[in-house]
Coordinates of C-alpha atoms (C1' of nucleotides) in Angstrom, one line a residue:
Chain A
M16 CA 10.8 -43.9 6.5
T17 CA 8.7 -44.2 8.8
K18 CA 6.0 -41.3 8.8
E19 CA 7.2 -38.3 10.6
T20 CA 6.0 -36.4 13.6
N21 CA 8.8 -33.8 14.4
P22 CA 6.3 -31.3 12.5
L23 CA 9.7 -29.2 11.6
I24 CA 11.5 -32.3 10.0
R25 CA 8.5 -32.3 8.5
K26 CA 8.9 -28.6 6.9
L27 CA 12.0 -28.4 6.0
G28 CA 11.8 -32.3 5.1
A29 CA 9.9 -30.6 1.9
S30 CA 12.3 -27.9 0.9
I31 CA 15.7 -30.4 0.8
R32 CA 15.8 -34.2 0.9
L33 CA 17.3 -34.7 4.3
S34 CA 19.8 -37.0 5.6
G35 CA 19.8 -39.0 8.8
E36 CA 22.2 -37.2 10.1
E37 CA 20.5 -33.9 9.5
R38 CA 17.5 -35.2 11.1
T39 CA 19.6 -35.8 14.1
V40 CA 20.6 -32.1 14.6
L41 CA 17.0 -31.1 14.2
T42 CA 16.0 -34.1 16.7
D43 CA 18.0 -32.8 18.7
L44 CA 17.4 -29.0 18.3
T45 CA 14.1 -29.9 19.2
R46 CA 15.3 -31.9 22.3
T47 CA 14.3 -29.2 25.1
R48 CA 10.8 -29.3 25.2
R49 CA 8.6 -26.7 27.5
R50 CA 4.9 -26.0 27.7
F51 CA 3.3 -22.9 27.6
A52 CA -0.4 -21.9 28.5
S53 CA -3.0 -20.5 25.8
G54 CA -2.9 -16.4 26.8
K55 CA 0.0 -16.3 29.1
E56 CA 2.7 -14.1 26.5
I57 CA 5.7 -16.4 25.6
I58 CA 7.8 -12.7 24.1
H59 CA 6.7 -9.2 24.9
E60 CA 7.7 -6.5 23.5
G61 CA 10.6 -4.5 24.0
D62 CA 12.4 -7.0 26.2
T63 CA 16.0 -7.9 25.5
E64 CA 16.4 -11.3 26.5
H65 CA 15.6 -12.6 23.3
R66 CA 13.9 -16.3 23.0
A67 CA 13.5 -18.1 20.0
F68 CA 11.4 -20.8 19.9
V69 CA 10.3 -23.4 17.4
L70 CA 6.4 -24.8 18.0
L71 CA 5.6 -28.2 18.0
E72 CA 2.0 -28.4 19.4
G73 CA -0.5 -25.9 19.2
W74 CA -0.9 -21.9 18.1
V75 CA 0.4 -19.0 19.2
S76 CA 0.0 -15.4 17.7
S77 CA 2.9 -12.9 17.2
F78 CA 1.2 -9.4 17.7
K79 CA 2.0 -5.8 18.3
I80 CA -0.1 -3.1 20.6
L81 CA -1.1 0.1 19.8
R82 CA -0.7 3.3 22.1
D83 CA -4.8 3.2 21.9
G84 CA -4.8 -0.3 23.0
S85 CA -5.7 -1.7 19.3
R86 CA -3.7 -4.8 18.3
Q87 CA -2.1 -5.7 15.3
I88 CA -1.7 -9.8 14.9
V89 CA 1.0 -10.1 12.4
D90 CA 0.7 -13.7 12.4
F91 CA 0.1 -16.7 14.0
Q92 CA 2.2 -19.8 13.7
I93 CA 1.5 -23.2 13.7
A94 CA 3.6 -26.9 14.7
G95 CA 6.7 -26.7 12.4
D96 CA 7.3 -22.2 12.5
F97 CA 9.2 -20.8 14.0
I98 CA 8.8 -18.3 16.5
G99 CA 10.8 -14.9 17.7
M100 CA 13.2 -15.1 14.8
R101 CA 12.8 -12.4 13.0
S102 CA 13.7 -10.6 16.1
V103 CA 16.2 -12.2 17.5
L104 CA 19.4 -10.2 16.0
L105 CA 17.5 -7.4 17.2
R106 CA 18.8 -5.2 20.3
T107 CA 14.8 -5.1 21.9
V108 CA 11.9 -7.4 20.7
D109 CA 9.7 -5.8 18.3
H110 CA 6.3 -8.0 19.5
N111 CA 4.8 -10.3 21.3
V112 CA 3.8 -13.8 21.4
E113 CA 1.0 -15.4 23.4
P114 CA 0.0 -18.7 22.7
I115 CA -4.0 -19.1 21.3
T116 CA -3.8 -22.1 22.5
D117 CA -1.7 -24.7 25.2
I118 CA 1.1 -25.0 23.0
V119 CA 4.6 -27.1 23.2
A120 CA 8.0 -25.6 21.9
A121 CA 11.1 -25.9 21.7
S122 CA 13.0 -23.2 22.7
I123 CA 16.4 -22.6 20.3
H124 CA 19.1 -20.3 21.3
L125 CA 21.1 -18.1 18.8
D126 CA 24.2 -19.8 19.6
E127 CA 23.1 -23.7 18.2
V128 CA 22.0 -21.4 15.1
M129 CA 24.9 -20.0 14.3
E130 CA 26.7 -23.6 15.5
L131 CA 24.1 -24.8 12.7
F132 CA 25.8 -22.1 9.8
S133 CA 29.1 -23.5 10.1
S134 CA 28.6 -27.5 10.4
Q135 CA 25.4 -28.0 8.8
P136 CA 24.7 -25.1 5.6
R137 CA 22.1 -27.5 3.9
V138 CA 20.0 -27.2 7.3
A139 CA 20.8 -23.1 7.6
A140 CA 19.9 -22.8 4.2
A141 CA 17.0 -24.6 4.8
M142 CA 15.8 -23.0 7.8
M143 CA 16.6 -19.9 6.0
W144 CA 14.0 -21.2 3.1
A145 CA 11.5 -21.9 6.1
L146 CA 12.4 -17.8 7.2
S147 CA 11.6 -16.3 4.1
A148 CA 8.4 -17.9 3.5
D149 CA 6.6 -16.8 6.9
E150 CA 7.6 -12.9 5.5
A151 CA 6.4 -14.1 2.1
I152 CA 3.2 -14.7 4.1
V153 CA 3.6 -11.6 6.1
V154 CA 3.7 -9.8 3.3
E155 CA 1.0 -11.0 1.4
R156 CA -1.8 -10.1 4.7
L157 CA 0.1 -6.6 3.2
V158 CA -1.2 -6.7 0.6
S159 CA -4.3 -8.8 1.6
V160 CA -5.2 -5.2 4.2
G161 CA -3.9 -2.8 1.9
R162 CA -5.7 -3.4 -1.4
R163 CA -8.6 -6.5 -0.7
H164 CA -12.4 -5.6 0.4
A165 CA -12.9 -7.4 3.7
L166 CA -14.7 -10.1 1.6
E167 CA -11.5 -11.2 -0.4
R168 CA -9.3 -11.1 2.3
V169 CA -11.5 -13.9 4.7
A170 CA -12.2 -15.7 2.1
H171 CA -8.1 -16.0 1.0
F172 CA -7.4 -16.0 4.8
L173 CA -8.8 -18.7 5.3
L174 CA -7.4 -20.5 2.5
E175 CA -4.2 -20.0 2.9
M176 CA -4.4 -21.4 6.8
R177 CA -6.1 -24.4 5.1
A178 CA -3.1 -24.6 2.8
R179 CA -0.5 -24.3 5.5
L180 CA -2.0 -26.7 8.0
R181 CA -1.7 -29.1 5.1
L182 CA 1.9 -28.7 4.5
V183 CA 2.8 -30.3 8.3
G184 CA -0.2 -32.5 7.6
M185 CA -3.4 -31.4 9.5
G186 CA -6.3 -30.8 8.0
R187 CA -8.0 -31.9 5.6
Q188 CA -9.0 -31.1 2.1
Q189 CA -12.8 -29.8 3.4
S190 CA -11.8 -28.7 7.1
F191 CA -9.8 -28.0 9.5
P192 CA -9.4 -27.4 13.3
C193 CA -8.6 -23.8 13.8
P194 CA -8.7 -22.5 17.6
L195 CA -9.3 -18.7 16.2
T196 CA -11.9 -16.8 17.5
Q197 CA -13.9 -13.8 15.2
Y198 CA -11.6 -11.5 17.0
H199 CA -8.6 -13.1 15.9
L200 CA -9.6 -12.5 12.7
A201 CA -10.1 -8.9 12.9
D202 CA -7.2 -8.1 14.5
A203 CA -5.3 -10.2 12.1
L204 CA -7.0 -8.5 8.9
G205 CA -7.8 -4.6 10.1
L206 CA -11.2 -5.4 10.3
S207 CA -13.8 -5.2 13.5
A208 CA -14.9 -8.2 15.0
V209 CA -18.7 -6.9 13.7
H210 CA -17.8 -7.0 10.6
V211 CA -15.6 -10.1 10.4
N212 CA -18.7 -11.6 11.8
R213 CA -21.4 -10.6 9.0
V214 CA -18.4 -11.6 6.6
L215 CA -18.0 -14.6 7.5
R216 CA -22.1 -14.7 7.2
Q217 CA -22.1 -14.4 3.9
L218 CA -18.7 -16.3 2.6
R219 CA -21.3 -18.7 4.2
E220 CA -24.5 -18.1 2.2
D221 CA -22.1 -17.5 -0.7
T222 CA -19.9 -20.4 -0.9
G223 CA -20.4 -22.9 2.2
V224 CA -17.1 -22.0 4.0
T225 CA -18.4 -22.5 8.3
F226 CA -16.0 -21.5 10.8
R227 CA -18.1 -22.8 13.7
G228 CA -16.7 -24.9 17.0
G229 CA -12.9 -24.8 16.3
V230 CA -13.3 -25.9 12.9
V231 CA -13.5 -24.4 9.4
K232 CA -15.2 -26.6 6.9
F233 CA -15.3 -25.6 3.2
G234 CA -18.9 -26.1 1.2
N235 CA -17.3 -25.7 -1.8
I236 CA -13.2 -25.0 -2.3
D237 CA -13.3 -23.4 -6.1
R238 CA -16.4 -21.4 -5.4
A239 CA -14.0 -20.0 -2.3
M240 CA -10.7 -19.6 -4.1
E241 CA -12.6 -17.5 -6.7
T242 CA -14.6 -15.4 -3.9
A243 CA -10.4 -15.1 -2.7
N244 CA -9.5 -14.2 -6.1
C245 CA -6.5 -15.6 -5.9
D246 CA -4.1 -18.6 -6.1
M247 CA -2.1 -18.9 -2.9
G248 CA 1.5 -19.5 -5.0
Y249 CA 3.2 -17.6 -2.2
L250 CA 2.9 -20.4 0.2
D251 CA 4.1 -23.7 -2.6
H252 CA 7.2 -22.1 -2.7
G253 CA 8.5 -25.8 -4.3
G254 CA 11.2 -26.7 -2.2
L255 CA 14.8 -24.8 -1.9
I256 CA 16.3 -23.6 -4.5
L257 CA 19.6 -25.0 -3.7
E258 CA 18.2 -28.7 -4.4
Chain B
M6 CA 39.0 6.5 9.8
T7 CA 37.6 8.8 6.1
K8 CA 34.5 9.2 6.1
E9 CA 32.4 6.2 4.2
T10 CA 30.9 6.9 0.7
N11 CA 30.1 2.8 0.7
P12 CA 26.1 3.2 1.8
L13 CA 25.8 -1.0 2.9
I14 CA 29.2 -0.3 4.7
R15 CA 27.6 2.6 6.3
K16 CA 24.7 1.1 7.1
L17 CA 26.4 -1.8 8.0
G18 CA 28.8 -0.4 10.3
A19 CA 26.1 0.4 12.4
S20 CA 25.4 -2.6 13.5
I21 CA 29.1 -4.0 14.3
R22 CA 32.9 -2.3 14.2
L23 CA 34.2 -3.8 10.7
S24 CA 37.6 -4.4 9.9
G25 CA 39.7 -3.4 7.5
E26 CA 39.4 -6.7 5.5
E27 CA 35.6 -6.8 6.7
R28 CA 35.0 -3.4 4.7
T29 CA 37.5 -4.3 1.7
V30 CA 34.8 -7.8 1.6
L31 CA 31.8 -5.6 1.2
T32 CA 33.9 -3.3 -1.4
D33 CA 34.4 -6.5 -3.3
L34 CA 30.8 -7.6 -3.3
T35 CA 29.4 -3.9 -4.1
R36 CA 32.0 -3.8 -6.9
T37 CA 30.0 -5.3 -10.3
R38 CA 27.6 -1.7 -10.3
R39 CA 24.7 -1.6 -13.0
R40 CA 22.6 1.7 -13.0
F41 CA 18.8 0.4 -14.1
A42 CA 16.9 3.5 -16.0
S43 CA 13.9 5.0 -13.7
G44 CA 10.3 2.9 -14.6
K45 CA 11.6 -0.1 -15.6
E46 CA 11.0 -3.0 -13.6
I47 CA 14.1 -4.7 -12.4
I48 CA 12.4 -7.8 -10.5
H49 CA 9.0 -9.7 -11.6
E50 CA 6.6 -11.8 -9.8
G51 CA 7.1 -14.9 -11.1
D52 CA 11.0 -15.1 -12.5
T53 CA 12.2 -18.4 -11.8
E54 CA 15.6 -16.8 -12.0
H55 CA 16.8 -14.7 -8.9
R56 CA 17.8 -11.6 -8.9
A57 CA 19.4 -10.1 -5.3
F58 CA 20.6 -6.4 -5.3
V59 CA 22.5 -3.8 -2.8
L60 CA 20.9 -1.0 -4.2
L61 CA 24.2 2.1 -4.1
E62 CA 22.1 4.9 -5.7
G63 CA 18.0 6.3 -5.8
W64 CA 15.2 4.8 -5.3
V65 CA 12.8 1.6 -6.1
S66 CA 10.0 0.4 -4.9
S67 CA 9.1 -3.9 -4.2
F68 CA 5.7 -4.1 -4.9
K69 CA 2.5 -6.8 -6.0
I70 CA -0.2 -6.5 -8.9
L71 CA -3.4 -7.9 -8.4
R72 CA -6.2 -9.4 -10.7
D73 CA -7.9 -6.2 -10.2
G74 CA -4.8 -4.1 -11.1
S75 CA -4.4 -2.8 -8.4
R76 CA -1.1 -2.3 -6.7
Q77 CA 0.8 -2.6 -2.8
I78 CA 4.3 -1.3 -2.1
V79 CA 5.4 -4.1 0.2
D80 CA 8.8 -1.1 0.9
F81 CA 10.7 1.1 -0.3
Q82 CA 14.6 0.7 -0.6
I83 CA 16.9 3.2 -0.6
A84 CA 21.0 3.3 -0.5
G85 CA 22.3 0.6 1.4
D86 CA 19.4 -1.3 1.4
F87 CA 19.5 -5.4 0.3
I88 CA 16.7 -5.8 -3.2
G89 CA 14.6 -9.0 -3.7
M90 CA 16.9 -11.1 -1.0
R91 CA 13.5 -12.0 0.7
S92 CA 12.8 -14.6 -2.4
V93 CA 16.1 -15.2 -3.6
L94 CA 15.6 -19.3 -1.6
L95 CA 12.1 -19.7 -2.7
R96 CA 11.8 -21.4 -6.2
T97 CA 9.6 -18.4 -8.1
V98 CA 10.0 -14.6 -7.2
D99 CA 7.2 -13.0 -5.3
H100 CA 7.0 -9.6 -6.2
N101 CA 8.0 -6.9 -8.6
V102 CA 10.7 -4.5 -8.3
E103 CA 10.5 -1.2 -10.0
P104 CA 13.0 1.7 -9.8
I105 CA 11.6 5.1 -9.0
T106 CA 14.7 7.2 -9.5
D107 CA 17.6 6.3 -12.2
I108 CA 19.9 4.0 -9.9
V109 CA 23.0 2.0 -9.2
A110 CA 22.6 -1.2 -8.0
A111 CA 25.7 -3.7 -7.5
S112 CA 23.9 -7.3 -8.5
I113 CA 24.9 -10.4 -5.6
H114 CA 24.8 -13.7 -6.6
L115 CA 23.3 -16.0 -4.3
D116 CA 27.0 -18.1 -3.9
E117 CA 28.8 -15.3 -3.1
V118 CA 26.2 -14.8 0.0
M119 CA 26.3 -18.4 0.9
E120 CA 30.3 -18.0 1.2
L121 CA 30.5 -15.5 3.1
F122 CA 28.6 -17.8 6.0
S123 CA 31.6 -19.5 5.9
S124 CA 34.4 -17.1 5.7
Q125 CA 33.1 -14.4 7.0
P126 CA 30.3 -14.8 10.2
R127 CA 30.1 -11.3 11.5
V128 CA 29.6 -9.8 7.9
A129 CA 27.0 -12.2 7.2
A130 CA 25.3 -11.8 10.6
A131 CA 25.3 -8.6 9.6
M132 CA 23.5 -8.5 6.5
M133 CA 20.9 -11.2 8.6
W134 CA 20.8 -8.3 11.1
A135 CA 19.8 -5.9 7.7
L136 CA 17.5 -8.1 6.4
S137 CA 16.1 -8.8 9.8
A138 CA 15.9 -4.8 10.0
D139 CA 13.8 -5.0 6.5
E140 CA 11.2 -7.3 8.0
A141 CA 10.4 -5.2 11.3
I142 CA 9.4 -2.1 8.4
V143 CA 7.0 -4.1 6.6
V144 CA 5.5 -5.6 9.8
E145 CA 5.2 -1.6 11.2
R146 CA 3.5 -1.3 7.8
L147 CA 1.2 -4.0 8.1
V148 CA 0.1 -2.5 11.3
S149 CA -0.5 0.8 10.0
V150 CA -2.6 -0.2 7.4
G151 CA -4.1 -2.5 9.7
R152 CA -4.5 0.0 12.4
R153 CA -4.0 3.1 12.0
H154 CA -6.1 6.3 10.6
A155 CA -5.1 7.9 7.1
L156 CA -3.7 10.8 9.3
E157 CA -1.5 8.7 11.8
R158 CA -0.5 6.7 8.8
V159 CA 0.7 8.8 6.6
A160 CA 2.4 10.9 9.7
H161 CA 4.3 8.1 10.7
F162 CA 5.3 6.4 6.9
L163 CA 7.1 10.4 6.4
L164 CA 9.0 9.7 9.3
E165 CA 10.2 6.1 9.3
M166 CA 11.5 7.2 5.8
R167 CA 12.9 10.4 7.3
A168 CA 14.4 8.0 10.5
R169 CA 15.8 5.6 7.6
L170 CA 17.4 8.2 5.5
R171 CA 19.4 9.5 8.2
L172 CA 20.6 6.2 9.1
V173 CA 22.5 6.3 5.9
G174 CA 23.2 9.8 5.7
M175 CA 20.6 12.0 3.4
G176 CA 18.1 14.4 4.4
R177 CA 18.6 16.7 7.3
Q178 CA 17.1 17.1 10.3
Q179 CA 14.1 19.2 9.5
S180 CA 13.9 17.9 5.3
F181 CA 14.8 14.6 3.1
P182 CA 15.1 14.1 -0.9
C183 CA 11.8 12.5 -1.7
P184 CA 11.7 11.4 -5.7
L185 CA 7.4 10.1 -4.4
T186 CA 4.6 10.8 -5.9
Q187 CA 1.4 10.6 -3.9
Y188 CA 0.2 7.2 -5.6
H189 CA 3.3 6.0 -4.8
L190 CA 2.1 7.0 -1.0
A191 CA -1.2 6.0 -1.5
D192 CA -0.5 2.8 -3.0
A193 CA 2.2 2.2 -0.4
L194 CA -0.1 3.1 2.8
G195 CA -3.7 1.2 1.4
L196 CA -5.3 4.3 0.3
S197 CA -6.8 5.9 -3.1
A198 CA -4.3 9.2 -4.6
V199 CA -7.1 11.4 -3.9
H200 CA -7.6 10.5 -0.5
V201 CA -3.7 10.5 -0.3
N202 CA -4.3 14.5 -1.4
R203 CA -6.4 15.8 1.6
V204 CA -4.4 13.7 4.5
L205 CA -1.1 15.7 3.1
R206 CA -3.7 19.0 3.2
Q207 CA -4.4 18.4 6.4
L208 CA -0.8 17.4 8.1
R209 CA 0.8 20.4 6.5
E210 CA -2.4 22.4 7.8
D211 CA -2.1 20.7 11.3
T212 CA 1.6 20.5 11.8
G213 CA 3.5 21.8 8.8
V214 CA 4.7 19.4 6.7
T215 CA 5.4 19.7 3.7
F216 CA 5.4 17.3 0.5
R217 CA 6.4 19.4 -2.7
G218 CA 9.0 19.5 -5.4
G219 CA 11.0 15.9 -4.7
V220 CA 11.3 17.5 -1.4
V221 CA 9.6 17.0 1.8
K222 CA 10.0 19.0 4.9
F223 CA 8.8 19.3 8.4
G224 CA 7.7 22.2 10.0
N225 CA 6.9 21.2 13.4
I226 CA 8.7 17.6 13.9
D227 CA 7.4 17.0 17.5
R228 CA 3.8 17.9 16.3
A229 CA 4.6 15.4 13.6
M230 CA 5.4 12.5 15.8
E231 CA 2.3 12.9 18.5
T232 CA 0.2 12.6 15.1
A233 CA 1.6 10.1 14.4
N234 CA 1.1 8.1 17.4
C235 CA 4.5 6.3 17.8
D236 CA 8.1 6.5 18.9
M237 CA 9.9 4.6 15.7
G238 CA 12.0 2.2 18.6
Y239 CA 11.3 -0.2 15.6
L240 CA 14.0 1.0 12.9
D241 CA 16.7 2.5 16.3
H242 CA 17.6 -1.3 16.7
G243 CA 21.1 0.0 18.1
G244 CA 23.1 -2.4 16.6
L245 CA 23.3 -6.2 16.7
I246 CA 22.9 -8.1 19.1
L247 CA 25.9 -10.0 19.2
E248 CA 28.7 -7.5 20.0
Chain C
dC11 C1' -27.4 -20.8 38.7
dG12 C1' -24.7 -16.9 37.7
dG13 C1' -20.6 -15.0 35.0
dG14 C1' -17.9 -14.0 30.9
dG15 C1' -16.2 -15.1 26.7
dC16 C1' -17.7 -15.7 22.2
dG17 C1' -21.1 -15.1 18.4
dT18 C1' -25.2 -12.2 16.6
dT19 C1' -27.9 -8.4 14.5
dG20 C1' -29.6 -4.3 14.2
dA21 C1' -29.2 1.3 13.7
dA22 C1' -26.3 4.9 12.7
dG23 C1' -22.4 7.5 11.7
dG24 C1' -17.8 7.8 9.7
dA25 C1' -13.7 7.1 7.1
dA26 C1' -12.3 7.0 3.3
dC27 C1' -13.2 5.5 -2.4
dT28 C1' -15.3 6.8 -7.1
dC29 C1' -16.0 9.6 -10.5
dA30 C1' -15.1 13.6 -12.3
dA31 C1' -13.3 18.0 -13.5
dC32 C1' -10.1 21.1 -13.0
dT33 C1' -4.7 23.4 -12.8
dC34 C1' 0.1 22.7 -12.6
dT35 C1' 4.4 21.6 -13.6
dT36 C1' 7.5 19.5 -17.1
dG37 C1' 9.3 17.8 -21.2
dT38 C1' 8.9 17.2 -25.7
dG39 C1' 8.8 17.9 -30.8
dG40 C1' 7.5 21.4 -33.9
Chain D
dC18 C1' 10.8 29.7 -28.4
dC19 C1' 5.8 27.6 -28.4
dA20 C1' 2.0 24.8 -27.9
dC21 C1' 0.9 20.6 -26.5
dA22 C1' 0.6 16.9 -23.8
dA23 C1' 1.2 13.9 -20.0
dG24 C1' 1.8 13.1 -15.4
dA25 C1' 1.2 14.6 -11.0
dG26 C1' -1.6 17.7 -8.3
dT27 C1' -6.3 19.4 -6.6
dT28 C1' -11.0 20.2 -5.3
dG29 C1' -16.0 18.8 -4.7
dA30 C1' -19.7 15.8 -5.2
dG31 C1' -22.3 11.6 -3.7
dT32 C1' -21.3 6.5 -3.0
dT33 C1' -19.8 3.0 0.1
dC34 C1' -17.1 0.5 3.2
dC35 C1' -17.1 -0.4 7.2
dT36 C1' -17.0 0.8 12.1
dT37 C1' -19.5 1.9 16.4
dC38 C1' -22.6 1.2 19.8
dA39 C1' -25.9 -1.2 21.7
dA40 C1' -28.3 -5.2 22.5
dC41 C1' -29.1 -9.9 22.9
dG42 C1' -28.8 -15.3 22.8
dC43 C1' -25.8 -18.7 23.4
dC44 C1' -22.7 -22.0 25.9
dC45 C1' -19.7 -23.3 28.8
dC46 C1' -17.6 -23.1 33.3
dG47 C1' -16.8 -22.5 38.4

DNA sequence: CGGGGCGTTGAAGGAACTCAACTCTTGTGG
DNA sequence: CCACAAGAGTTGAGTTCCTTCAACGCCCCG
């Protein structure tokens, strides 16, 4: 088997063993590719036209804006992740999506997905599995923001991104590329940017983690894990239960 | 049409117009009923045996426990809500579920749901719609915990529960039954119980909202809405987009 | 070379927490 | 029927974590 370059296939392949036909279906599904520039919102809260995508390259953030202008980032998406699926069945879109980098995404049509459920139930189940895993990430973020201290929150987040990226073959054991700013961290973790900065410094001093120049490096993974006070179990779902 | 008493049918009926046959299917799905006592966990984190339910009577909480013993409640479920669906496709269950009151629930088997997708695609879509709406609630809670002050958070939460209960025909314009304690509020909203108590007092003085004796009463809904700084749009999904 | 985005640091203030004591209610068993 | 315990709610005092405000440095790009 050649090394898989389609990140969706790579990701779903982690949950079930995909047949040749199933790979073809997924390849077809991600055929209509489109580029979007960083910083230009592709989905807006309140839209009635629903758009869903599979992200193939780059990073995006999904977020909500409050009346007072503050922002809560719900999650970041990386290659292989779905975008906008959560509200695709609802009347109006309930969040915004903005590329953090320039991205390549494949647009998904609701009809295609519905069709998939009857023609390719295994693939559909694998999609549901991936969406469940995405939801688990949001839930874990809620736990972080609700009950963890800033230091734990940041350490936990960086380890989470490391694990997610490795799942789609990006990043290494001790580091990963990361286009986020400290403002992104702040808005994702319910902190102020100033405090994120201070916490990053402490994290650097304590565990050798650096967040600079678009790269996150871990000096000592174990110490970072300890600081995060977490085992990342919710990310390693170990394949779809159907298999 | 007689007044619907099955809360699942009532809820899904809000998203699509259900045919007689579809109602029958849903009635069958919720036929195997079981009682559980309050306080006795019915789903545990780490379980490999997966159980999903539809809640028919009572309230439950879904939560995670951290190493230090603190608890983050992810969401409460009320009549008509699904329980445990999020991790039903994952290898291990990633959260705990505990009845807050004595409950009646119908257990759902994965096979039945899979079957539903091929035999009753409209019903399946309605189920997905409901699960999307549930996820929207979790996302909105993340926004609350991340970016709203305690007073807004509590006001917002009480208004949210009011809206959810009305959707399944429980509670009134100005009040609803609520078996939660201040500790539940605290753990759901990322606050301490002591602070919840103070905030409830302020809310009572400001807007006439009372939280006592198992009942929440709103003195002045509009002022409460103002305090919550929110429009509840994410709850009113106005039916499935397919229709 | 000037501006803007991002990062860094200090100082001061505030929102929420912890600790601790006390009250109120409820249920239960003597 | 009362005593008592356990759970829930209330309040005060002191503390901590995090925020806000403000200033400044860096670096890249137009």
